[in-house]
Amino acid sequence: MRGRDVIDVDTDPAEALRDRLRRVIRLGVPILGVLLIAGALAGTAYYSYTVNRRDALILSEDLIEALDRRVRTQVTAWLEPAADTAEVFAGAVAEDPFGPGSEALALTLMRSRTRLTSLYVGGAGGDFLMVQRSAAGGLDTKRIVKSEGQRRVTWTRRAPDGAVTGTEEDPADTYDPAERAWYRGAAAADGLFWSDVYVFFSNRKPGITVSKSARRTDGSVSAVVGADVELAAIGEFLGQLDVGRTGRALITEGDGRLVALPDAAALLRGEDDAPRPARIEELGQPVIREAFDRVRISGETRALMEIDGTRQIVSASSLRQTVGRDWWLLLIVPETDFVGFVAANNIRTLMLSGSVMLLAIGLAGFLAWQGVRTDRHARDLLRRQRALAVQNTALRDLAGLDGLGNPAEGAALRRATEIISGATGARGISLWRIEDRLVVCADSFDRDSRGHTDAAEIPLDQCPQFAESLSSGEILSVADAGSDPLTAELYLIYLQAAGCRSLLSVPVRNDDRVVGCVWIEDAALSAETEQDAIGFVRILGRLLAPRFATMPVPEAPAAQPPARAAAEARGGACLPGGQAGLRNASLSVERDRLLLHEITRRGLGDDQLAAMRFSHVTVMVLRMADDIALATGNAADAVVIERIVRSCQGAAERHRIRYLKILNEQIVAAEGFDSDDREDAARRLASAALEIDAECMRIFTSLGRPPGFALGLDTGAVLGSAIGFGQVAFNVWGEAVRVAATMANSAPGGMVQVTQSTYELLRDGFVFRRRGAFWLERLGEMTTYFLRGRL
C-alpha cells in the first residue's frame, strides 16, 4: 500500500498564513536585497563603461587630429625645402645653367638641405649637371656635356669632408633629362611641378621630384631644375607614429598608388630591374582596402566604421594643399586600441563587483538560513509541544488501563492499540505473542476502519530472517518491507495481503526472554517521532509482558453486543447505536430479482428457459498471470501449474466444492446450488480460497518470484446446463462468474478480493479489509474487500 500524506487538522489556517508570510519575508527580503545590489552594480558598471568609452573615443578623435596635423607638418617639412631649393637654384642658374658657379651652388645647397637626395639641372640639348648624396655620405657630381656631336659623362666623387676622391667617366650612360617627366612637366608649367611617385634611376629607391623651369630675363627657358626627395624617410616617420597599439598610417595617391608606408619593403612591386610603387589592393589587407574605398566615395572624413566584423576609427585627409598633388593621409585604428582598456577596466570592475555580490549572496544566504532555521526551530518546538501533549495524554490513558496484563481482558488490549495508533499516527497497530514457532496476533487495530481483528498466525519457519531478528530482541524499522531482506519473506506471507508497506517492529520482553512484539504499520515517522513511538511501545510492552508470557485464555464472545463484535471482527466501522453502515444480505436477492426482470423483459417464460437458474451461487476465480513461473519445474517436483491445480482439487475435496474447472489461465470453482445452503457454501468456498491462496504463496515464495496470481469471489445468480455429448459436463455462466473474474483480475498479486454480496455472507466468520468501490452494471456502486483470514 502506498504511503499516505499526514495532514495536521489541528493547524490554524490563519497561523499557517502568518507562517507562510514570515517565511516569504525571511527569504524574500535577503533575495530582494541581493537582486537590488546586483542591479545597482550592473547599472553602475554599464554607466561607467558607456561614459568611459565615450570619453575615450573623444580623446581618440583629439589624438587622431593631432597625428594628422603632425603628419602634415612633417610632410611639409620634407617637401617644402625641396621646393624652396628648386626655386632658389632655378633663379640662380637661369642665365648660365651649366657654368662653374652652378656646381658650387648645388654643392652648397645640398650641404645645407640634408633632406634632399639630389639637386640637378638639365637642358634641352641633353646637357646635365647633378649633385647627389653617395652611400659613403659624400656628395658626387654627375655632368653630361654634349659638344660637337660628342657626349661625355663624368662622375666626380667626394668624401664627406668635400675632398675629391676620384673622377671617372661612364660612356655607357644614356640618360637624357629632356625625356624625363620632371623635365617635361616643369617646362610646360608656370611654377613648380611635382612628379608622380617613381623609382629613382640612380639609387632604385621610391621618391618624388619637384622641378621648375629656369627662365632668362626675356622669359625663355634656359634649363629645368629638379630636386629629389626619397619617400623612405617619410615612411620611417609614419612608422614612428604612435597610432594606438595596432593602428596604421599611410599616404596614398587618389588612384590607389602608395606614396609612403612604415614598411618600405612593401612599397615596391615588380621586377628588380623595373620596380614600381605598389597599389593599396596589393597589400593584402582587407581593412585598409575597404577603408580606402569608402574614403574615395565620402572624401575627407573621420568616422567609426564597421569593417570586416570589427569597428575601426578611420581618418582621411587630403594633402593637396601641401604637396600640390592628389595625396591622401589615411589613419586606420581599431576601436579597441583606444577603448579596449575601458572594457578591460570594466571587466576588472565587474570581477570586483562579483566579489561584492558573492559577499552579499553569502550574507543574504546566511540571513535566509538563519531565518529558515529560526522558523524551523519554532515549528519544531510547536510540533514538539503538540507531540508532548499527545504523548502525555497517551501515557495517562495507558496508565489508566486496568487489566492490560490479564489474558482474559480483551477490551483493555484493544483500547491500548487505539491509544498507540492515535499517539503515533500509524495506520495500524498489531500486538503479537510468540507461541512455539508461531507469532499469533493478539489484536490488530486498523485506524481507517476503526476495526479490531485477531487470531492470525505466522509460521516463523517461513520467515527465518525476521525470526532471527525478533529472537535477538532487535528493533526493526523498514520503509519498504517488500525490498528489505529482513522482511521480504514476511511481506510475501502476511504484510502484502494486509496492505502494509512500512513496518516498525519492537520486541516485547519478559525478563530476558522475547515473548512477543508490537508492530506499527505504515506510519510516517521522523527520526524523532520514531523514538517517541518506540518509547510508547516499550511502555506498552512492559505492561503486556506478563500477559504474553502466559497462555492466553479465550475471550467470551458475550462480552460485547453481537452486532458490535461482528463489526470489530471484520474490521468494519461501528456506527452509533450499534448498527453497521453496510447493506444487508438483500444485495444478492436484488441481483437475482434483476436477472428475473431481464428474463421477463425479453418475453421468456419458465418453459422457454432451458438452462437452470441458481439465484445465490458463490463463485471463486483463480487468475494465474505469470506464464513463465507456471511452466517452472524439475524432475524432483511437478510443474508449478500442476501443483496449483492439485492444491485446488485438494481444497475442493476437503471443503466439498462440487464445481471446479480449469479455463485457460483461470480456475473457476462454484458452490451454493442448493437454495438452503448458500451461507455454508460461501464459507466453504472462502475457506478453500484461503487455503489455495496460502499454498500458491508458498509455491511462488519458494521460486523467489512475486505472487503471480490473485483470487476473486462473488455471490449472485448464475445459469447452468449440462453440455456436450458422450461424456457430458455441467457448465455455469452468468454475472457472478464474470464479476468473480473481474475481482481476480483487478486484485493485487497474492490477494483474495470479494464483492459486497459475498462479504455479507462471510463477515461474521472471516477477517476483511475494506478496499474501495466497484461499479456493477444495473445495480450501481458496491464495496469490495480483501479476505485476510478466519476469525
XYZ file of N, CA and C in Angstrom, residues 310-413:
312
model
N 34.841 44.215 -37.470
C 35.457 44.967 -36.379
C 35.162 46.450 -36.560
N 35.159 47.169 -35.469
C 34.923 48.618 -35.510
C 36.264 49.328 -35.622
N 36.406 50.134 -36.694
C 37.652 50.828 -36.987
C 37.404 52.338 -36.977
N 38.348 53.062 -36.373
C 38.328 54.528 -36.439
C 39.156 54.930 -37.661
N 38.520 55.567 -38.642
C 39.169 55.901 -39.914
C 39.217 57.413 -40.051
N 40.426 57.927 -40.325
C 40.611 59.363 -40.601
C 41.270 59.491 -41.963
N 40.673 60.289 -42.840
C 41.219 60.512 -44.180
C 41.248 62.023 -44.445
N 42.433 62.534 -44.795
C 42.566 63.974 -45.086
C 43.434 64.153 -46.327
N 43.098 65.180 -47.123
C 43.811 65.443 -48.374
C 45.064 66.292 -48.110
N 46.165 65.959 -48.835
C 47.416 66.713 -48.740
C 47.658 67.567 -49.989
N 46.584 67.829 -50.724
C 46.758 68.555 -51.983
C 47.335 69.957 -51.725
N 46.874 70.612 -50.726
C 47.392 71.958 -50.464
C 48.848 71.932 -50.014
N 49.290 70.815 -49.496
C 50.670 70.711 -49.005
C 51.636 70.392 -50.125
N 51.288 69.402 -50.961
C 52.229 68.932 -51.987
C 51.766 69.275 -53.391
N 50.566 69.794 -53.505
C 50.081 70.131 -54.832
C 49.660 68.927 -55.639
N 49.528 67.780 -55.014
C 49.104 66.578 -55.733
C 47.967 65.908 -54.956
N 47.295 64.951 -55.616
C 46.152 64.256 -55.018
C 46.644 63.157 -54.070
N 47.227 63.623 -52.972
C 47.705 62.681 -51.950
C 46.722 62.673 -50.787
N 46.598 61.475 -50.147
C 45.691 61.294 -49.014
C 46.445 60.663 -47.852
N 46.200 61.215 -46.690
C 46.745 60.629 -45.466
C 45.634 59.789 -44.817
N 45.925 58.486 -44.660
C 44.971 57.559 -44.043
C 45.493 57.124 -42.676
N 44.634 57.271 -41.671
C 44.908 56.741 -40.325
C 43.790 55.763 -39.996
N 44.147 54.489 -39.775
C 43.160 53.442 -39.516
C 43.545 52.767 -38.194
N 42.644 52.877 -37.199
C 42.932 52.356 -35.861
C 41.735 51.540 -35.375
N 41.939 50.291 -34.927
C 40.832 49.544 -34.310
C 40.316 50.278 -33.073
N 39.000 50.282 -32.929
C 38.411 50.978 -31.790
C 38.938 50.437 -30.464
N 39.227 49.136 -30.449
C 39.688 48.532 -29.188
C 41.030 49.086 -28.746
N 41.812 49.640 -29.681
C 43.090 50.223 -29.277
C 42.892 51.412 -28.353
N 41.766 52.110 -28.524
C 41.503 53.278 -27.690
C 40.553 52.978 -26.538
N 39.579 52.076 -26.796
C 38.587 51.802 -25.746
C 38.757 50.414 -25.157
N 39.751 49.672 -25.630
C 39.960 48.331 -25.080
C 40.251 48.361 -23.591
N 41.010 49.376 -23.169
C 41.320 49.475 -21.742
C 40.056 49.722 -20.933
N 39.043 50.377 -21.592
C 37.779 50.615 -20.889
C 37.083 49.282 -20.617
N 37.048 48.408 -21.654
C 36.422 47.095 -21.461
C 37.196 46.281 -20.435
N 38.551 46.347 -20.517
C 39.357 45.603 -19.550
C 39.105 46.104 -18.138
N 39.093 47.442 -17.983
C 38.811 48.002 -16.660
C 37.406 47.642 -16.198
N 36.467 47.595 -17.171
C 35.098 47.241 -16.806
C 35.016 45.792 -16.335
N 35.775 44.921 -17.015
C 35.796 43.520 -16.587
C 36.374 43.393 -15.186
N 37.461 44.122 -14.943
C 38.030 44.091 -13.591
C 37.041 44.652 -12.564
N 36.327 45.715 -12.985
C 35.319 46.275 -12.079
C 34.214 45.258 -11.809
N 33.798 44.549 -12.879
C 32.762 43.536 -12.699
C 33.251 42.395 -11.817
N 34.538 42.041 -11.960
C 35.085 41.000 -11.101
C 35.074 41.443 -9.642
N 35.470 42.695 -9.414
C 35.402 43.208 -8.048
C 33.950 43.270 -7.574
N 33.064 43.689 -8.495
C 31.651 43.711 -8.132
C 31.144 42.309 -7.851
N 31.672 41.339 -8.628
C 31.281 39.954 -8.387
C 31.663 39.488 -6.998
N 32.854 39.893 -6.549
C 33.247 39.524 -5.188
C 32.312 40.165 -4.174
N 31.921 41.415 -4.461
C 30.945 42.065 -3.574
C 29.621 41.300 -3.613
N 29.236 40.869 -4.828
C 27.999 40.100 -4.953
C 28.081 38.787 -4.183
N 29.228 38.129 -4.276
C 29.386 36.868 -3.542
C 29.249 37.104 -2.042
N 29.874 38.182 -1.585
C 29.729 38.500 -0.164
C 28.268 38.790 0.182
N 27.598 39.551 -0.721
C 26.186 39.867 -0.468
C 25.331 38.602 -0.492
N 25.620 37.718 -1.476
C 24.866 36.465 -1.553
C 25.127 35.626 -0.314
N 26.401 35.580 0.096
C 26.716 34.819 1.294
C 25.998 35.373 2.514
N 26.013 36.704 2.639
C 25.334 37.323 3.772
C 23.828 37.086 3.691
N 23.262 37.260 2.460
C 21.822 37.031 2.305
C 21.472 35.571 2.579
N 22.317 34.673 2.064
C 22.074 33.261 2.330
C 22.137 32.943 3.813
N 23.122 33.564 4.492
C 23.244 33.334 5.929
C 22.009 33.846 6.659
N 21.560 35.067 6.267
C 20.373 35.622 6.906
C 19.138 34.771 6.617
N 19.015 34.335 5.337
C 17.871 33.486 4.989
C 17.936 32.160 5.748
N 19.155 31.600 5.812
C 19.313 30.331 6.528
C 18.967 30.490 8.005
N 19.425 31.622 8.570
C 19.108 31.859 9.971
C 17.608 32.010 10.159
N 16.965 32.721 9.196
C 15.518 32.888 9.303
C 14.791 31.564 9.176
N 15.184 30.785 8.156
C 14.549 29.474 7.960
C 14.813 28.580 9.167
N 16.046 28.642 9.656
C 16.402 27.822 10.816
C 15.568 28.228 12.034
N 15.414 29.536 12.206
C 14.590 30.004 13.322
C 13.149 29.541 13.171
N 12.602 29.686 11.934
C 11.232 29.227 11.705
C 11.112 27.728 11.911
N 12.123 26.991 11.414
C 12.074 25.543 11.579
C 12.104 25.158 13.054
N 12.985 25.849 13.804
C 13.043 25.553 15.231
C 11.726 25.906 15.912
N 11.125 27.033 15.457
C 9.838 27.412 16.043
C 8.767 26.374 15.717
N 8.748 25.924 14.442
C 7.772 24.893 14.068
C 8.048 23.587 14.800
N 9.343 23.233 14.880
C 9.686 22.002 15.603
C 9.278 22.100 17.067
N 9.494 23.292 17.642
C 9.110 23.468 19.039
C 7.606 23.346 19.209
N 6.844 23.994 18.271
C 5.399 23.890 18.337
C 4.946 22.453 18.131
N 5.581 21.784 17.129
C 5.235 20.389 16.879
C 5.582 19.518 18.081
N 6.732 19.844 18.690
C 7.149 19.066 19.845
C 6.196 19.272 21.016
N 5.736 20.515 21.183
C 4.780 20.783 22.249
C 3.487 19.999 22.034
N 3.040 19.983 20.771
C 1.828 19.218 20.478
C 2.060 17.726 20.692
N 3.260 17.271 20.244
C 3.569 15.853 20.414
C 3.637 15.484 21.891
N 4.247 16.382 22.683
C 4.326 16.114 24.120
C 2.939 16.063 24.739
N 2.055 16.953 24.261
C 0.691 16.921 24.779
C 0.012 15.602 24.431
N 0.210 15.156 23.157
C -0.366 13.869 22.747
C 0.246 12.734 23.554
N 1.572 12.799 23.746
C 2.246 11.746 24.499
C 1.759 11.700 25.948
N 1.650 12.881 26.540
C 1.173 12.902 27.927
C -0.230 12.317 28.041
N -1.079 12.675 27.086
C -2.434 12.122 27.092
C -2.407 10.610 26.910
N -1.550 10.150 25.947
C -1.468 8.713 25.696
C -0.922 7.968 26.916
N 0.124 8.536 27.537
C 0.677 7.889 28.727
C -0.352 7.857 29.856
N -1.090 8.933 30.000
C -2.113 8.966 31.042
C -3.196 7.928 30.769
N -3.558 7.805 29.455
C -4.579 6.817 29.116
C -4.062 5.399 29.325
N -2.787 5.139 28.953
C -2.219 3.807 29.175
C -2.149 3.484 30.664
N -1.753 4.494 31.445
C -1.656 4.261 32.883
C -3.017 3.980 33.499
N -4.077 4.517 32.888
C -5.414 4.316 33.433
C -6.067 3.027 32.997
N -5.405 2.244 32.144
C -5.998 0.976 31.690
C -5.880 -0.064 32.790
N -6.975 -0.725 33.110
C -6.983 -1.807 34.081
C -7.076 -3.142 33.356
N -6.339 -4.096 33.846
C -6.436 -5.441 33.313
C -5.668 -5.671 32.042
N -4.694 -4.760 31.709
C -3.952 -4.952 30.462
C -3.094 -6.207 30.517
N -2.650 -6.557 31.701
C -1.839 -7.771 31.825
C -2.653 -9.018 32.024
N -3.978 -8.895 32.125
C -4.845 -10.054 32.333
C -5.216 -10.654 30.992
N -4.838 -11.924 30.724
C -5.169 -12.541 29.429
C -6.664 -12.605 29.154
N -7.481 -12.542 30.180
C -8.916 -12.643 29.960
C -9.560 -11.307 29.628
N -8.797 -10.233 29.714
C -9.339 -8.898 29.480
C -8.991 -8.442 28.067
N -9.968 -8.447 27.158
C -9.713 -8.070 25.780
C -9.953 -6.609 25.492
N -10.879 -5.986 26.230
C -11.202 -4.587 25.967
C -10.013 -3.685 26.235
N -9.258 -3.963 27.303
C -8.082 -3.151 27.619
C -7.031 -3.278 26.528
N -6.890 -4.490 25.985
C -5.912 -4.693 24.915
C -6.286 -3.888 23.679
